[in-house]
PDB file of C-alpha atoms and ligand atoms in Angstrom:
ATOM      1  CA  MET V  29      82.660 123.271 128.053  1.00  0.00           C
ATOM      2  CA  SER V  30      78.174 123.126 130.304  1.00  0.00           C
ATOM      3  CA  GLY V  31      80.002 121.602 133.439  1.00  0.00           C
ATOM      4  CA  GLN V  32      79.182 118.148 131.710  1.00  0.00           C
ATOM      5  CA  PRO V  33      81.490 115.773 131.704  1.00  0.00           C
ATOM      6  CA  TYR V  34      83.433 115.932 128.730  1.00  0.00           C
ATOM      7  CA  VAL V  35      86.126 114.265 126.536  1.00  0.00           C
ATOM      8  CA  LEU V  36      88.910 116.244 124.934  1.00  0.00           C
ATOM      9  CA  PHE V  37      91.232 115.124 121.674  1.00  0.00           C
ATOM     10  CA  ILE V  38      94.422 116.546 120.060  1.00  0.00           C
ATOM     11  CA  SER V  39      97.084 115.600 117.836  1.00  0.00           C
ATOM     12  CA  ASP V  40      99.753 116.453 114.985  1.00  0.00           C
ATOM     13  CA  LEU V  41     101.879 117.974 118.423  1.00  0.00           C
ATOM     14  CA  HIS V  42     104.900 116.303 116.920  1.00  0.00           C
ATOM     15  CA  LEU V  43     106.735 117.686 120.031  1.00  0.00           C
ATOM     16  CA  THR V  44     110.957 117.050 119.285  1.00  0.00           C
ATOM     17  CA  PRO V  45     113.214 118.631 121.705  1.00  0.00           C
ATOM     18  CA  GLU V  46     114.406 121.068 118.594  1.00  0.00           C
ATOM     19  CA  ARG V  47     110.257 122.866 118.321  1.00  0.00           C
ATOM     20  CA  PRO V  48     110.170 124.730 122.524  1.00  0.00           C
ATOM     21  CA  LEU V  49     106.714 126.120 121.851  1.00  0.00           C
ATOM     22  CA  PRO V  50     104.432 122.912 121.114  1.00  0.00           C
ATOM     23  CA  VAL V  51     105.964 121.091 124.239  1.00  0.00           C
ATOM     24  CA  GLN V  52     105.634 124.135 126.365  1.00  0.00           C
ATOM     25  CA  LEU V  53     101.431 124.915 125.245  1.00  0.00           C
ATOM     26  CA  PHE V  54     101.350 120.139 126.104  1.00  0.00           C
ATOM     27  CA  GLN V  55     102.967 121.372 129.505  1.00  0.00           C
ATOM     28  CA  ARG V  56     100.286 123.842 130.422  1.00  0.00           C
ATOM     29  CA  PHE V  57      97.289 121.728 128.706  1.00  0.00           C
ATOM     30  CA  ILE V  58      98.081 118.594 130.766  1.00  0.00           C
ATOM     31  CA  LYS V  59      97.846 121.149 134.015  1.00  0.00           C
ATOM     32  CA  GLU V  60      95.639 123.766 133.762  1.00  0.00           C
ATOM     33  CA  VAL V  61      93.399 122.339 130.482  1.00  0.00           C
ATOM     34  CA  ALA V  62      93.085 117.840 130.257  1.00  0.00           C
ATOM     35  CA  PRO V  63      92.610 117.689 133.591  1.00  0.00           C
ATOM     36  CA  GLY V  64      89.514 118.338 134.292  1.00  0.00           C
ATOM     37  CA  ALA V  65      88.074 116.156 131.416  1.00  0.00           C
ATOM     38  CA  GLN V  66      86.910 112.275 131.773  1.00  0.00           C
ATOM     39  CA  ALA V  67      89.403 111.293 128.639  1.00  0.00           C
ATOM     40  CA  LEU V  68      91.281 112.923 126.551  1.00  0.00           C
ATOM     41  CA  TYR V  69      92.357 110.775 122.680  1.00  0.00           C
ATOM     42  CA  ILE V  70      95.551 111.833 121.712  1.00  0.00           C
ATOM     43  CA  LEU V  71      94.554 111.032 117.302  1.00  0.00           C
ATOM     44  CA  GLY V  72      98.513 110.361 116.082  1.00  0.00           C
ATOM     45  CA  ASP V  73     101.949 112.155 115.550  1.00  0.00           C
ATOM     46  CA  PHE V  74     101.450 113.524 119.087  1.00  0.00           C
ATOM     47  CA  PHE V  75     105.699 113.184 118.853  1.00  0.00           C
ATOM     48  CA  GLU V  76     107.700 114.155 115.634  1.00  0.00           C
ATOM     49  CA  ALA V  77     109.406 110.949 114.905  1.00  0.00           C
ATOM     50  CA  TRP V  78     109.551 107.896 117.277  1.00  0.00           C
ATOM     51  CA  VAL V  79     112.087 104.872 116.287  1.00  0.00           C
ATOM     52  CA  GLY V  80     110.641 102.829 119.152  1.00  0.00           C
ATOM     53  CA  ASP V  81     110.024 101.915 122.941  1.00  0.00           C
ATOM     54  CA  ASP V  82     114.071 101.719 123.367  1.00  0.00           C
ATOM     55  CA  ASN V  83     113.509 105.508 122.921  1.00  0.00           C
ATOM     56  CA  LEU V  84     112.205 105.634 126.085  1.00  0.00           C
ATOM     57  CA  ALA V  85     115.619 106.422 127.754  1.00  0.00           C
ATOM     58  CA  GLN V  86     115.886 109.476 125.923  1.00  0.00           C
ATOM     59  CA  THR V  87     115.665 112.336 128.929  1.00  0.00           C
ATOM     60  CA  PHE V  88     113.097 114.345 126.613  1.00  0.00           C
ATOM     61  CA  ASN V  89     110.287 111.177 125.733  1.00  0.00           C
ATOM     62  CA  GLN V  90     110.735 110.901 129.715  1.00  0.00           C
ATOM     63  CA  ASP V  91     109.535 113.827 130.471  1.00  0.00           C
ATOM     64  CA  ILE V  92     106.629 114.262 127.568  1.00  0.00           C
ATOM     65  CA  THR V  93     105.676 110.080 128.423  1.00  0.00           C
ATOM     66  CA  SER V  94     105.944 111.089 132.646  1.00  0.00           C
ATOM     67  CA  ALA V  95     103.345 114.266 131.787  1.00  0.00           C
ATOM     68  CA  LEU V  96     101.085 112.213 130.321  1.00  0.00           C
ATOM     69  CA  LYS V  97     101.355 109.748 133.081  1.00  0.00           C
ATOM     70  CA  SER V  98     100.857 112.262 135.537  1.00  0.00           C
ATOM     71  CA  LEU V  99      97.516 112.885 133.944  1.00  0.00           C
ATOM     72  CA  SER V 100      96.001 109.316 133.996  1.00  0.00           C
ATOM     73  CA  GLU V 101      96.855 109.146 137.798  1.00  0.00           C
ATOM     74  CA  ARG V 102      94.954 111.864 138.122  1.00  0.00           C
ATOM     75  CA  GLY V 103      91.814 109.793 136.818  1.00  0.00           C
ATOM     76  CA  VAL V 104      92.113 110.683 132.828  1.00  0.00           C
ATOM     77  CA  ALA V 105      91.594 108.020 130.801  1.00  0.00           C
ATOM     78  CA  LEU V 106      94.066 108.049 128.659  1.00  0.00           C
ATOM     79  CA  PHE V 107      93.886 106.666 124.926  1.00  0.00           C
ATOM     80  CA  PHE V 108      96.268 106.839 121.808  1.00  0.00           C
ATOM     81  CA  LEU V 109      95.814 106.224 117.888  1.00  0.00           C
ATOM     82  CA  PRO V 110      99.473 106.873 117.170  1.00  0.00           C
ATOM     83  CA  GLY V 111      99.642 108.422 113.026  1.00  0.00           C
ATOM     84  CA  ASN V 112     102.261 108.274 110.313  1.00  0.00           C
ATOM     85  CA  ARG V 113     104.810 110.022 112.285  1.00  0.00           C
ATOM     86  CA  ASP V 114     104.935 107.341 115.021  1.00  0.00           C
ATOM     87  CA  PHE V 115     102.604 104.097 114.060  1.00  0.00           C
ATOM     88  CA  LEU V 116     105.794 102.015 116.031  1.00  0.00           C
ATOM     89  CA  VAL V 117     105.080 103.074 119.605  1.00  0.00           C
ATOM     90  CA  GLY V 118     104.642 100.254 121.399  1.00  0.00           C
ATOM     91  CA  PRO V 119     103.372  98.493 123.952  1.00  0.00           C
ATOM     92  CA  THR V 120     106.525  99.273 126.592  1.00  0.00           C
ATOM     93  CA  PHE V 121     105.480 103.495 126.224  1.00  0.00           C
ATOM     94  CA  ALA V 122     101.713 102.396 126.868  1.00  0.00           C
ATOM     95  CA  GLU V 123     102.989 101.043 129.876  1.00  0.00           C
ATOM     96  CA  ALA V 124     104.670 104.075 131.089  1.00  0.00           C
ATOM     97  CA  ALA V 125     102.289 106.373 129.584  1.00  0.00           C
ATOM     98  CA  GLY V 126      99.361 104.998 131.598  1.00  0.00           C
ATOM     99  CA  LEU V 127      97.276 105.040 128.354  1.00  0.00           C
ATOM    100  CA  THR V 128      95.566 102.322 125.651  1.00  0.00           C
ATOM    101  CA  LEU V 129      97.602 102.218 122.509  1.00  0.00           C
ATOM    102  CA  LEU V 130      94.046 102.213 119.523  1.00  0.00           C
ATOM    103  CA  ALA V 131      93.644 100.447 116.012  1.00  0.00           C
ATOM    104  CA  ASP V 132      93.359 103.061 113.269  1.00  0.00           C
ATOM    105  CA  PRO V 133      90.642 103.644 112.515  1.00  0.00           C
ATOM    106  CA  THR V 134      88.557 102.929 116.538  1.00  0.00           C
ATOM    107  CA  ASN V 135      84.807 103.214 116.499  1.00  0.00           C
ATOM    108  CA  ILE V 136      83.245 104.656 119.925  1.00  0.00           C
ATOM    109  CA  GLU V 137      80.610 105.860 121.694  1.00  0.00           C
ATOM    110  CA  LEU V 138      80.465 109.248 122.527  1.00  0.00           C
ATOM    111  CA  PHE V 139      77.981 110.844 124.140  1.00  0.00           C
ATOM    112  CA  GLY V 140      75.877 108.568 122.680  1.00  0.00           C
ATOM    113  CA  VAL V 141      76.915 109.214 119.198  1.00  0.00           C
ATOM    114  CA  SER V 142      78.901 106.366 117.168  1.00  0.00           C
ATOM    115  CA  THR V 143      82.278 108.041 116.164  1.00  0.00           C
ATOM    116  CA  LEU V 144      85.056 107.578 114.032  1.00  0.00           C
ATOM    117  CA  LEU V 145      88.647 108.626 115.075  1.00  0.00           C
ATOM    118  CA  ALA V 146      91.378 108.287 112.738  1.00  0.00           C
ATOM    119  CA  HIS V 147      94.745 109.572 112.402  1.00  0.00           C
ATOM    120  CA  GLY V 148      93.434 110.967 109.092  1.00  0.00           C
ATOM    121  CA  ASP V 149      95.998 109.725 106.628  1.00  0.00           C
ATOM    122  CA  GLN V 150      94.616 107.184 104.848  1.00  0.00           C
ATOM    123  CA  PHE V 151      92.199 108.977 103.772  1.00  0.00           C
ATOM    124  CA  CYS V 152      94.496 111.531 101.406  1.00  0.00           C
ATOM    125  CA  THR V 153      93.998 108.683  98.934  1.00  0.00           C
ATOM    126  CA  ASP V 154      94.710 111.048  96.770  1.00  0.00           C
ATOM    127  CA  ASP V 155      98.573 111.228  97.560  1.00  0.00           C
ATOM    128  CA  ALA V 156      99.265 107.936  95.569  1.00  0.00           C
ATOM    129  CA  ALA V 157     103.455 108.529  96.146  1.00  0.00           C
ATOM    130  CA  TYR V 158     102.441 108.446 100.608  1.00  0.00           C
ATOM    131  CA  GLN V 159      99.892 105.351 100.065  1.00  0.00           C
ATOM    132  CA  ASP V 160     102.724 104.194  98.467  1.00  0.00           C
ATOM    133  CA  PHE V 161     105.190 104.553 101.240  1.00  0.00           C
ATOM    134  CA  ARG V 162     102.229 103.753 103.618  1.00  0.00           C
ATOM    135  CA  ARG V 163     101.901 100.402 102.695  1.00  0.00           C
ATOM    136  CA  GLN V 164     106.017  99.657 102.723  1.00  0.00           C
ATOM    137  CA  VAL V 165     106.118 100.785 106.238  1.00  0.00           C
ATOM    138  CA  ARG V 166     103.111  99.729 107.302  1.00  0.00           C
ATOM    139  CA  GLU V 167     104.503  95.716 107.206  1.00  0.00           C
ATOM    140  CA  PRO V 168     105.231  93.085 110.048  1.00  0.00           C
ATOM    141  CA  THR V 169     108.568  92.267 108.265  1.00  0.00           C
ATOM    142  CA  TRP V 170     109.577  95.800 107.540  1.00  0.00           C
ATOM    143  CA  GLN V 171     108.854  97.151 111.191  1.00  0.00           C
ATOM    144  CA  ARG V 172     110.486  93.838 112.449  1.00  0.00           C
ATOM    145  CA  ASN V 173     112.962  94.855 110.422  1.00  0.00           C
ATOM    146  CA  PHE V 174     113.477  97.772 110.663  1.00  0.00           C
ATOM    147  CA  LEU V 175     113.345  97.830 115.063  1.00  0.00           C
ATOM    148  CA  ALA V 176     116.288  94.967 115.282  1.00  0.00           C
ATOM    149  CA  GLN V 177     118.797  97.866 113.819  1.00  0.00           C
ATOM    150  CA  ALA V 178     121.310  99.624 115.820  1.00  0.00           C
ATOM    151  CA  LEU V 179     119.177 102.956 117.685  1.00  0.00           C
ATOM    152  CA  ASP V 180     121.266 105.358 116.215  1.00  0.00           C
ATOM    153  CA  GLN V 181     120.470 103.690 112.534  1.00  0.00           C
ATOM    154  CA  ARG V 182     117.126 104.195 113.071  1.00  0.00           C
ATOM    155  CA  LEU V 183     117.209 107.593 114.196  1.00  0.00           C
ATOM    156  CA  ALA V 184     119.339 108.559 111.495  1.00  0.00           C
ATOM    157  CA  LEU V 185     116.829 106.145 108.445  1.00  0.00           C
ATOM    158  CA  ALA V 186     113.782 108.726 110.436  1.00  0.00           C
ATOM    159  CA  LYS V 187     115.712 112.069 109.296  1.00  0.00           C
ATOM    160  CA  ALA V 188     116.599 110.768 106.280  1.00  0.00           C
ATOM    161  CA  LEU V 189     112.721 109.974 105.333  1.00  0.00           C
ATOM    162  CA  ARG V 190     111.617 113.153 106.693  1.00  0.00           C
ATOM    163  CA  GLU V 191     113.926 115.205 104.923  1.00  0.00           C
ATOM    164  CA  ARG V 192     112.857 112.993 101.563  1.00  0.00           C
ATOM    165  CA  SER V 193     109.107 113.857 102.295  1.00  0.00           C
ATOM    166  CA  GLU V 194     109.542 117.466 103.016  1.00  0.00           C
ATOM    167  CA  HIS V 195     110.988 117.051  99.933  1.00  0.00           C
ATOM    168  CA  ALA V 196     108.520 115.650  97.993  1.00  0.00           C
ATOM    169  CA  LYS V 197     106.030 117.698  99.796  1.00  0.00           C
ATOM    170  CA  ALA V 198     106.996 120.786  97.750  1.00  0.00           C
ATOM    171  CA  ASP V 199     106.609 119.284  95.312  1.00  0.00           C
ATOM    172  CA  LYS V 200     102.764 118.032  95.944  1.00  0.00           C
ATOM    173  CA  LYS V 201     100.048 120.368  94.925  1.00  0.00           C
ATOM    174  CA  PRO V 202      97.743 121.220  98.291  1.00  0.00           C
ATOM    175  CA  GLU V 203      94.492 119.430  96.973  1.00  0.00           C
ATOM    176  CA  ILE V 204      95.925 116.117  97.065  1.00  0.00           C
ATOM    177  CA  MET V 205      97.452 116.278 100.281  1.00  0.00           C
ATOM    178  CA  ASP V 206      93.453 116.966 102.036  1.00  0.00           C
ATOM    179  CA  VAL V 207      91.381 114.426 102.785  1.00  0.00           C
ATOM    180  CA  ASN V 208      89.624 112.355  99.402  1.00  0.00           C
ATOM    181  CA  ASN V 209      85.956 112.195  99.989  1.00  0.00           C
ATOM    182  CA  THR V 210      85.305 108.537  98.555  1.00  0.00           C
ATOM    183  CA  ALA V 211      88.368 107.399 101.061  1.00  0.00           C
ATOM    184  CA  ILE V 212      85.715 108.848 103.725  1.00  0.00           C
ATOM    185  CA  ALA V 213      83.132 107.263 102.475  1.00  0.00           C
ATOM    186  CA  ALA V 214      84.351 103.575 102.264  1.00  0.00           C
ATOM    187  CA  ALA V 215      85.392 103.809 105.238  1.00  0.00           C
ATOM    188  CA  LEU V 216      81.417 104.740 106.611  1.00  0.00           C
ATOM    189  CA  ASP V 217      80.566 101.583 104.861  1.00  0.00           C
ATOM    190  CA  LEU V 218      83.319  99.615 106.273  1.00  0.00           C
ATOM    191  CA  LEU V 219      82.032  99.886 109.455  1.00  0.00           C
ATOM    192  CA  THR V 220      77.628 100.465 109.604  1.00  0.00           C
ATOM    193  CA  ARG V 221      78.304  97.126 107.399  1.00  0.00           C
ATOM    194  CA  ASN V 222      78.496  95.596 110.937  1.00  0.00           C
ATOM    195  CA  GLY V 223      77.328  98.594 113.107  1.00  0.00           C
ATOM    196  CA  GLN V 224      74.889 101.686 113.422  1.00  0.00           C
ATOM    197  CA  PRO V 225      75.725 105.379 111.479  1.00  0.00           C
ATOM    198  CA  ILE V 226      78.340 106.633 112.438  1.00  0.00           C
ATOM    199  CA  GLU V 227      77.079 109.588 112.469  1.00  0.00           C
ATOM    200  CA  ARG V 228      80.595 111.671 113.738  1.00  0.00           C
ATOM    201  CA  ILE V 229      84.528 111.258 112.541  1.00  0.00           C
ATOM    202  CA  ILE V 230      87.094 112.788 114.524  1.00  0.00           C
ATOM    203  CA  HIS V 231      91.003 113.082 112.557  1.00  0.00           C
ATOM    204  CA  GLY V 232      94.043 115.583 112.060  1.00  0.00           C
ATOM    205  CA  HIS V 233      96.145 114.405 109.942  1.00  0.00           C
ATOM    206  CA  THR V 234      95.874 118.014 107.825  1.00  0.00           C
ATOM    207  CA  HIS V 235      96.450 120.204 109.325  1.00  0.00           C
ATOM    208  CA  ARG V 236      93.012 121.918 108.094  1.00  0.00           C
ATOM    209  CA  PRO V 237      90.841 122.722 111.574  1.00  0.00           C
ATOM    210  CA  ALA V 238      87.550 122.248 110.723  1.00  0.00           C
ATOM    211  CA  ARG V 239      83.959 120.986 111.568  1.00  0.00           C
ATOM    212  CA  HIS V 240      82.247 119.422 107.448  1.00  0.00           C
ATOM    213  CA  GLU V 241      79.521 118.041 107.397  1.00  0.00           C
ATOM    214  CA  TYR V 242      78.960 114.787 104.443  1.00  0.00           C
ATOM    215  CA  ARG V 243      75.591 113.051 103.429  1.00  0.00           C
ATOM    216  CA  HIS V 244      76.113 108.999 103.426  1.00  0.00           C
ATOM    217  CA  ASN V 245      73.576 106.580 102.276  1.00  0.00           C
ATOM    218  CA  GLY V 246      70.941 109.571 103.224  1.00  0.00           C
ATOM    219  CA  GLN V 247      72.471 111.073 106.600  1.00  0.00           C
ATOM    220  CA  ILE V 248      73.977 113.559 108.020  1.00  0.00           C
ATOM    221  CA  GLY V 249      77.579 113.517 109.875  1.00  0.00           C
ATOM    222  CA  GLU V 250      79.309 115.425 111.265  1.00  0.00           C
ATOM    223  CA  ARG V 251      83.346 115.745 110.372  1.00  0.00           C
ATOM    224  CA  TRP V 252      86.081 117.450 112.996  1.00  0.00           C
ATOM    225  CA  VAL V 253      89.251 117.819 111.811  1.00  0.00           C
ATOM    226  CA  LEU V 254      92.028 118.232 114.348  1.00  0.00           C
ATOM    227  CA  PRO V 255      95.066 121.172 114.970  1.00  0.00           C
ATOM    228  CA  ASP V 256      98.523 121.218 114.996  1.00  0.00           C
ATOM    229  CA  TRP V 257      99.734 123.204 117.957  1.00  0.00           C
ATOM    230  CA  TYR V 258     102.838 124.703 116.005  1.00  0.00           C
ATOM    231  CA  GLU V 259     101.608 127.965 116.979  1.00  0.00           C
ATOM    232  CA  THR V 260      98.943 126.999 119.179  1.00  0.00           C
ATOM    233  CA  GLY V 261      97.663 124.637 121.681  1.00  0.00           C
ATOM    234  CA  GLY V 262      95.015 123.384 119.979  1.00  0.00           C
ATOM    235  CA  TYR V 263      91.317 120.737 120.865  1.00  0.00           C
ATOM    236  CA  LEU V 264      88.104 119.110 120.561  1.00  0.00           C
ATOM    237  CA  ALA V 265      86.133 118.966 123.285  1.00  0.00           C
ATOM    238  CA  CYS V 266      82.915 116.687 123.038  1.00  0.00           C
ATOM    239  CA  ASP V 267      80.060 116.477 125.690  1.00  0.00           C
ATOM    240  CA  GLU V 268      76.650 115.162 125.590  1.00  0.00           C
ATOM    241  CA  LEU V 269      75.238 118.275 123.356  1.00  0.00           C
ATOM    242  CA  GLY V 270      78.514 118.327 120.665  1.00  0.00           C
ATOM    243  CA  CYS V 271      81.777 118.976 120.304  1.00  0.00           C
ATOM    244  CA  GLN V 272      83.647 122.547 119.609  1.00  0.00           C
ATOM    245  CA  LEU V 273      87.546 123.493 118.449  1.00  0.00           C
ATOM    246  CA  ALA V 274      88.621 125.141 121.499  1.00  0.00           C
ATOM    247  CA  GLU V 275      92.348 127.196 121.013  1.00  0.00           C
ATOM    248  CA  PHE V 276      94.650 128.570 123.879  1.00  0.00           C
ATOM    249  CA  PRO V 277      96.749 129.913 125.451  1.00  0.00           C
TER     250      PRO V 277
HETATM  251  O1  LP5 Q 302     105.041 114.245 108.206  1.00  0.00           O
HETATM  252  P1  LP5 Q 302     104.259 114.279 106.652  1.00  0.00           P
HETATM  253  O2  LP5 Q 302     102.426 115.032 107.516  1.00  0.00           O
HETATM  254  O3  LP5 Q 302     105.184 115.634 106.716  1.00  0.00           O
HETATM  255  O4  LP5 Q 302     103.916 114.012 105.747  1.00  0.00           O
HETATM  256  C1  LP5 Q 302     103.425 113.035 105.734  1.00  0.00           C
HETATM  257  C2  LP5 Q 302     104.101 112.396 104.143  1.00  0.00           C
HETATM  258  N1  LP5 Q 302     105.002 111.496 104.780  1.00  0.00           N
HETATM  259  C3  LP5 Q 302     105.342 110.959 105.626  1.00  0.00           C
HETATM  260  C4  LP5 Q 302     107.127 110.510 105.796  1.00  0.00           C
HETATM  261  C5  LP5 Q 302     107.339 111.012 108.001  1.00  0.00           C
HETATM  262  O5  LP5 Q 302     107.408 112.346 107.913  1.00  0.00           O
HETATM  263  C6  LP5 Q 302     108.873 110.138 107.642  1.00  0.00           C
HETATM  264  C7  LP5 Q 302     108.471 110.192 108.783  1.00  0.00           C
HETATM  265  C8  LP5 Q 302     107.927 109.142 110.357  1.00  0.00           C
HETATM  266  C9  LP5 Q 302     108.977 108.961 111.057  1.00  0.00           C
HETATM  267  C10 LP5 Q 302     108.710 107.780 112.256  1.00  0.00           C
HETATM  268  C11 LP5 Q 302     109.694 107.081 112.128  1.00  0.00           C
HETATM  269  C12 LP5 Q 302     109.672 105.820 112.251  1.00  0.00           C
HETATM  270  C13 LP5 Q 302     109.256 105.086 110.446  1.00  0.00           C
HETATM  271  C14 LP5 Q 302     110.694 105.407 110.436  1.00  0.00           C
HETATM  272  C15 LP5 Q 302     110.727 104.891 108.868  1.00  0.00           C
HETATM  273  C16 LP5 Q 302     112.216 104.441 108.648  1.00  0.00           C
HETATM  274  O6  LP5 Q 302     104.735 110.045 106.145  1.00  0.00           O
HETATM  275  C17 LP5 Q 302     104.052 113.003 103.566  1.00  0.00           C
HETATM  276  C18 LP5 Q 302     102.343 113.232 102.751  1.00  0.00           C
HETATM  277  C19 LP5 Q 302     101.902 114.239 104.051  1.00  0.00           C
HETATM  278  O7  LP5 Q 302     101.730 113.442 105.275  1.00  0.00           O
HETATM  279  C20 LP5 Q 302     100.604 114.418 103.496  1.00  0.00           C
HETATM  280  O8  LP5 Q 302      99.649 113.406 103.412  1.00  0.00           O
HETATM  281  O9  LP5 Q 302     102.465 113.865 101.309  1.00  0.00           O
HETATM  282  O10 LP5 Q 302     104.324 111.499 102.198  1.00  0.00           O
HETATM  283  C21 LP5 Q 302     105.640 111.239 101.152  1.00  0.00           C
HETATM  284  O11 LP5 Q 302     105.704 113.141 101.550  1.00  0.00           O
HETATM  285  C22 LP5 Q 302     105.743 110.598 101.113  1.00  0.00           C
HETATM  286  C23 LP5 Q 302     106.712 110.605  99.857  1.00  0.00           C
HETATM  287  O12 LP5 Q 302     105.911 110.932  98.646  1.00  0.00           O
HETATM  288  C24 LP5 Q 302     107.464 109.414  99.095  1.00  0.00           C
HETATM  289  C25 LP5 Q 302     108.613 109.016 100.609  1.00  0.00           C
HETATM  290  C26 LP5 Q 302     109.453 108.333  99.383  1.00  0.00           C
HETATM  291  C27 LP5 Q 302     110.606 107.978 100.750  1.00  0.00           C
HETATM  292  C28 LP5 Q 302     111.159 106.580 100.230  1.00  0.00           C
HETATM  293  C29 LP5 Q 302     111.667 105.731 100.383  1.00  0.00           C
HETATM  294  C30 LP5 Q 302     111.218 103.971 100.824  1.00  0.00           C
HETATM  295  C31 LP5 Q 302     112.518 104.090 102.130  1.00  0.00           C
HETATM  296  C32 LP5 Q 302     111.864 103.078 102.726  1.00  0.00           C
HETATM  297  C33 LP5 Q 302     112.056 102.069 104.001  1.00  0.00           C
HETATM  298  C34 LP5 Q 302     113.384 103.106 104.929  1.00  0.00           C
HETATM  299 MN1   MN Q 303      99.710 112.872 109.964  1.00  0.00          MN
END
């Protein structure tokens, strides 16, 4: 960046003890890249699967959470907007990691630019089977019932759902798993009704990193899609001059 204050955005690390590379990349990111930032926004699917804050007892989750906490103690403001893998994060995790939970979507002012932050799965409306599933698991009653089960049962259910999801995805056309522009426009309409036009969208989920331009109500905006961390680490860095995607190492 230009030596000016900057803010970082990451998503889709899918951290799990079963996949060591993203974990190593994340630990390096925390030590080498993130400490210079004013703020770090995590836009979902940070964890491979989060089945409830009581799973903080697991050493792996504790290590990751302490790494976040150490960054917040160095003065980097941390924000966490959950994804379809970790929408069950709650206040105990937030406290332990030293971060603020954000609703999906959230609108922020980023160096004077009105910016919409989202995980991105809600924009994939062509994937009707997923949207039905999403509605079901986002219901408070469903979540209460799920969280009332024993930790082992929840972990087993999450594993079974992951397998079903992988099978379902194998039969889906790639294009239905990308965002739908009408869904993006609807989100922009909803937000702009109450405030200033959204000039920028930042989201993850699709694992298709890119900068897109959109036109909405006669105005041009930009939409940034964040990368996953399966093979290399990646983030979006924004300062008052604009944003750019970066990869490391
Ligand atoms: O995750 P990803 O990116 O690979 O695929 C997503 C959609 N899949 C999901 C499901 C998650 O992967 C499952 C893991 C969740 C762990 C969270 C734990 C806490 C909750 C535990 C819940 C028990 O989100 C996938 C999309 C894809 O993105 C692209 O957008 O296509 O959607 C699917 O594959 C869903 C299938 O189409 C439908 C699945 C039917 C399952 C029905 C079970 C219903 C019972 C629910 C109650 C247990
Ligand atoms: Mn996702």
